[in-house]
Tab-separated table of N, CA and C in Angstrom:
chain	number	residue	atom	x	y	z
A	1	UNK	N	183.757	-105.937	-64.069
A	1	UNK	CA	183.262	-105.573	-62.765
A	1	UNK	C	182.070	-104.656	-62.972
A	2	UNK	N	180.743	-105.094	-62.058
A	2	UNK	CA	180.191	-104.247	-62.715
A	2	UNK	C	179.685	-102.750	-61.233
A	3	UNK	N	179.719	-101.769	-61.991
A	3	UNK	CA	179.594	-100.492	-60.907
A	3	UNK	C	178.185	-100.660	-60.391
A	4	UNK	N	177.103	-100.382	-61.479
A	4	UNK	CA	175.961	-100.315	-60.909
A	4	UNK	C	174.863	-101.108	-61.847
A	5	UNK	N	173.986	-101.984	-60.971
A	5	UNK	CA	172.785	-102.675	-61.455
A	5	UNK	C	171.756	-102.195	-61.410
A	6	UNK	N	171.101	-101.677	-62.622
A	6	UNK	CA	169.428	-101.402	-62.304
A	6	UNK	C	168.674	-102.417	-63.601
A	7	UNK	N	167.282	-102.584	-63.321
A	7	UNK	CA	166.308	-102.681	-63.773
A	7	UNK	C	166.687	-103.045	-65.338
A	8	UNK	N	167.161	-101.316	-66.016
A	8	UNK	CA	166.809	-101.641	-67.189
A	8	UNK	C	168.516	-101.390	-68.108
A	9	UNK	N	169.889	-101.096	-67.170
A	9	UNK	CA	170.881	-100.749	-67.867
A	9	UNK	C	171.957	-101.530	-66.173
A	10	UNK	N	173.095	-101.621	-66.657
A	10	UNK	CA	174.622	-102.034	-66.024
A	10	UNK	C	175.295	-101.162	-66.483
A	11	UNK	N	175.815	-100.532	-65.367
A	11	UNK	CA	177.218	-99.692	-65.471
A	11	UNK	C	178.628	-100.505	-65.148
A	12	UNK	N	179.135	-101.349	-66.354
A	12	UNK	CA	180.490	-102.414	-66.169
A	12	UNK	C	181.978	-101.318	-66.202
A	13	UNK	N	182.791	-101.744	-65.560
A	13	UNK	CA	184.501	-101.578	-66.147
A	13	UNK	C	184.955	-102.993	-66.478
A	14	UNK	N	185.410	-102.837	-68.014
A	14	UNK	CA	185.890	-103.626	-68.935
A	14	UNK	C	187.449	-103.892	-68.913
A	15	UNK	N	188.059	-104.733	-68.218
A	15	UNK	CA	189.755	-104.875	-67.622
A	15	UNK	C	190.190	-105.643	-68.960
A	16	UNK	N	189.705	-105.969	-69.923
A	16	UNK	CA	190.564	-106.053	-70.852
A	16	UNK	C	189.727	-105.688	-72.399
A	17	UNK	N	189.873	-106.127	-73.683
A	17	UNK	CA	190.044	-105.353	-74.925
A	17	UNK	C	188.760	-105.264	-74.731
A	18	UNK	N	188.240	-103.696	-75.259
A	18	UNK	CA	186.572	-103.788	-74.945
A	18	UNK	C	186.282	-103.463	-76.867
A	19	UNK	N	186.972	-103.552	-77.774
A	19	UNK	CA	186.909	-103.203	-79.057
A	19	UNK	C	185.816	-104.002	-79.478
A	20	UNK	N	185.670	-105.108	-79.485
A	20	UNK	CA	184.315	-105.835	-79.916
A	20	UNK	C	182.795	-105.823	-79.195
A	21	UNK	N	183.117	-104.848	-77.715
A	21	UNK	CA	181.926	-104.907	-77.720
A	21	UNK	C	181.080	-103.958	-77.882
A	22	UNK	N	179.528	-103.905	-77.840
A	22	UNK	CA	179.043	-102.556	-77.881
A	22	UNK	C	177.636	-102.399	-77.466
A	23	UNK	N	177.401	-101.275	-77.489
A	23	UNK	CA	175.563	-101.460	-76.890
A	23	UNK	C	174.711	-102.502	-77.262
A	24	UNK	N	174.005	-103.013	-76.468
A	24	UNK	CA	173.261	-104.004	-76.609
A	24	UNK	C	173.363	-105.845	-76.679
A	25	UNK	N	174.707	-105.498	-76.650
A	25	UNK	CA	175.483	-107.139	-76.589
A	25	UNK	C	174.888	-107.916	-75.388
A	26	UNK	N	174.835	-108.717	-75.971
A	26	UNK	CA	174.075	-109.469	-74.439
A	26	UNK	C	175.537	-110.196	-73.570
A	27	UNK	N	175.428	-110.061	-72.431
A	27	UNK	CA	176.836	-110.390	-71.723
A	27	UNK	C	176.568	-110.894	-70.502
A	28	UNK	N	177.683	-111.863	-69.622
A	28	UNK	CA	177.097	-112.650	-68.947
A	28	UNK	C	177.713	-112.633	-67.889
A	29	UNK	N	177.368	-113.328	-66.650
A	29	UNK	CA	178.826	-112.892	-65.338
A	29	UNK	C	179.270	-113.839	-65.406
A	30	UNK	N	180.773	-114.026	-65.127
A	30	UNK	CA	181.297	-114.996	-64.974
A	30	UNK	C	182.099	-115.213	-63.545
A	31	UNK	N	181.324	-114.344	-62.255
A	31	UNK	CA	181.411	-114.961	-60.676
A	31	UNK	C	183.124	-115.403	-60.455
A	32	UNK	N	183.659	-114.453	-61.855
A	32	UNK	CA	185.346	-114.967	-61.116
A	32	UNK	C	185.475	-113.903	-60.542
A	33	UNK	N	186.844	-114.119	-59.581
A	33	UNK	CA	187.164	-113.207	-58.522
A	33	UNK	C	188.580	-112.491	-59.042
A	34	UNK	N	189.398	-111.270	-59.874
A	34	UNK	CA	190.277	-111.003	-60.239
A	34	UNK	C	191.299	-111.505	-59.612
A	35	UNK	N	192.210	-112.626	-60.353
A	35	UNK	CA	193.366	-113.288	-59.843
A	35	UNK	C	194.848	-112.619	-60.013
A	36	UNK	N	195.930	-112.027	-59.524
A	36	UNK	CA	196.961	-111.788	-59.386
A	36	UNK	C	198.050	-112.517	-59.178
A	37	UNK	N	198.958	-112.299	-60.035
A	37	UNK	CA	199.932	-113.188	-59.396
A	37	UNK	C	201.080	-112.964	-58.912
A	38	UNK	N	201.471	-113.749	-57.931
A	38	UNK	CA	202.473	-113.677	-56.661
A	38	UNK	C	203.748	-114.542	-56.849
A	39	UNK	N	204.640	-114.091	-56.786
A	39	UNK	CA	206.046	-114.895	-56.823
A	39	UNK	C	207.216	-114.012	-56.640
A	40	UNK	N	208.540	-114.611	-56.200
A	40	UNK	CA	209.524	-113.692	-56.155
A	40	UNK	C	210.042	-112.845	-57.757
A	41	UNK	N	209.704	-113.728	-58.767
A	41	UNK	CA	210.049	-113.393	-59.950
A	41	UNK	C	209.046	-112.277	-60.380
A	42	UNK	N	208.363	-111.814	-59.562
A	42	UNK	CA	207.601	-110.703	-60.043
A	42	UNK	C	208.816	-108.966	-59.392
A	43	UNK	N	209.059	-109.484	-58.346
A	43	UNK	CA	209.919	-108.397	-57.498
A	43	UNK	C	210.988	-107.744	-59.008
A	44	UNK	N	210.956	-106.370	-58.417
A	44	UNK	CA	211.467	-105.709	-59.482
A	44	UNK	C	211.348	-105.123	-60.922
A	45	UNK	N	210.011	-105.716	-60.935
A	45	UNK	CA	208.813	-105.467	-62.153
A	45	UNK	C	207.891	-104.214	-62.163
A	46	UNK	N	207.223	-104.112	-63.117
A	46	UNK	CA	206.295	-102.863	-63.116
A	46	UNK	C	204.982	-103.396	-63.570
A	47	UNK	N	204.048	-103.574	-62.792
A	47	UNK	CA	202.389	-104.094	-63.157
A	47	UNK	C	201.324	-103.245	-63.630
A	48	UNK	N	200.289	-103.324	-64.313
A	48	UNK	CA	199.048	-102.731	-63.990
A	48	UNK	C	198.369	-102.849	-62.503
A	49	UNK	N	197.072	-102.258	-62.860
A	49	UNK	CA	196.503	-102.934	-61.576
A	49	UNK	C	195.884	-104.811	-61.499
A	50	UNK	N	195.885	-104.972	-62.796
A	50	UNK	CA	195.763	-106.450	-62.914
A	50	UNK	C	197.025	-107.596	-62.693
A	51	UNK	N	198.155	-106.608	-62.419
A	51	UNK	CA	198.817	-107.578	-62.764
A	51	UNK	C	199.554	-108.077	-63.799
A	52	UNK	N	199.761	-107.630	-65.010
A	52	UNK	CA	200.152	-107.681	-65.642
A	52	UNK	C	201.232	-107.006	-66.388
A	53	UNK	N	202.962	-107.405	-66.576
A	53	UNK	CA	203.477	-107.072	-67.067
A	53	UNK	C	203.602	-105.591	-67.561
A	54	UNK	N	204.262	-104.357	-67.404
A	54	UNK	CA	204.534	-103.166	-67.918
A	54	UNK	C	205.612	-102.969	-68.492
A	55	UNK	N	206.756	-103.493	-67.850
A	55	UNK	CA	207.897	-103.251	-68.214
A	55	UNK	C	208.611	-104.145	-69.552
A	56	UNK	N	209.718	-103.647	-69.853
A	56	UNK	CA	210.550	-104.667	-70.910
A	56	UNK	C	211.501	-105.453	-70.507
A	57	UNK	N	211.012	-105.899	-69.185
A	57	UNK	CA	212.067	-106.585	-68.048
A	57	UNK	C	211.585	-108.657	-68.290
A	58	UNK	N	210.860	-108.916	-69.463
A	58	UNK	CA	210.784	-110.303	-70.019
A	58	UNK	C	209.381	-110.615	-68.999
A	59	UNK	N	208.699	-111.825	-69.188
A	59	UNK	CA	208.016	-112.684	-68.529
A	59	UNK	C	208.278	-113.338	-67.419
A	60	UNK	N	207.440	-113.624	-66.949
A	60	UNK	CA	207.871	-114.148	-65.251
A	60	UNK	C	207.096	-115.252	-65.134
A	61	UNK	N	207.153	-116.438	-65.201
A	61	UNK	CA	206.577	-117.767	-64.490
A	61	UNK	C	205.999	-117.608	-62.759
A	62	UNK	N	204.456	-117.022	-63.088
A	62	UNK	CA	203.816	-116.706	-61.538
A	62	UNK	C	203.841	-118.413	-61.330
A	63	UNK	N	204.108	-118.587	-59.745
A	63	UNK	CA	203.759	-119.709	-59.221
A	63	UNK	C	202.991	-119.849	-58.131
A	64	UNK	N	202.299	-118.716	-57.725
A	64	UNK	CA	200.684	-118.513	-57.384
A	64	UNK	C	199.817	-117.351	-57.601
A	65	UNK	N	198.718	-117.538	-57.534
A	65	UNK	CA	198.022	-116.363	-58.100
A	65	UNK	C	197.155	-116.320	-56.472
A	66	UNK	N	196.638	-114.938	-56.169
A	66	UNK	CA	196.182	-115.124	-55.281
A	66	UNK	C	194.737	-113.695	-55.880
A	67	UNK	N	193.515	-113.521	-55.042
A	67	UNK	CA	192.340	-112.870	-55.098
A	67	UNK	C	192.990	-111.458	-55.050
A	68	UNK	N	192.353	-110.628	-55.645
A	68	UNK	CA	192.521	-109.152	-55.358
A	68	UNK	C	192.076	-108.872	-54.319
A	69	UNK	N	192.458	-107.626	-53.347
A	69	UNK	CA	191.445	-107.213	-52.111
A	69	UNK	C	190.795	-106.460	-52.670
C-alpha cells in the first residue's frame, strides 16, 4: 500500500516479508485490492489485520474472500 507519491521517492507499507527488499529496487503495482477471508470456520479464531491465522487453533478452509474496507 502505498502512503505517499511524489516525483522523486514512495512512501509503501510492506504487508508481507520485506527481507529481500531494499533501496532502490525497482517495484511495481499490482492494482489488487487486499482480500480477506470470510467463513463460519474463521469464528473463534485470532487474525492479523490481513487476515491471517494467529492462533494454534489449525487452518480454516475460507470459502469466500471478500475486499477490505
Amino acid at each position: 500500500m502505498y502512503l505517499n507519491l511524489e516525483v522523486d521517492n514512495v512512501g509503501v507499507s510492506i504487508f508481507s516479508n520485506d527481507r529481500l527488499i531494499k533501496e532502490g529496487d525497482t517495484v511495481k503495482c499490482t492494482s489488487q485490492i487486499i482480500d480477506l477471508p470470510v467463513c463460519p470456520g474463521l469464528l473463534g479464531h485470532v487474525v492479523d489485520a490481513l487476515g491471517n491465522l494467529i492462533d494454534s487453533k489449525g487452518p480454516i478452509e475460507a470459502t469466500e474472500h471478500r475486499h477490505a474496507p
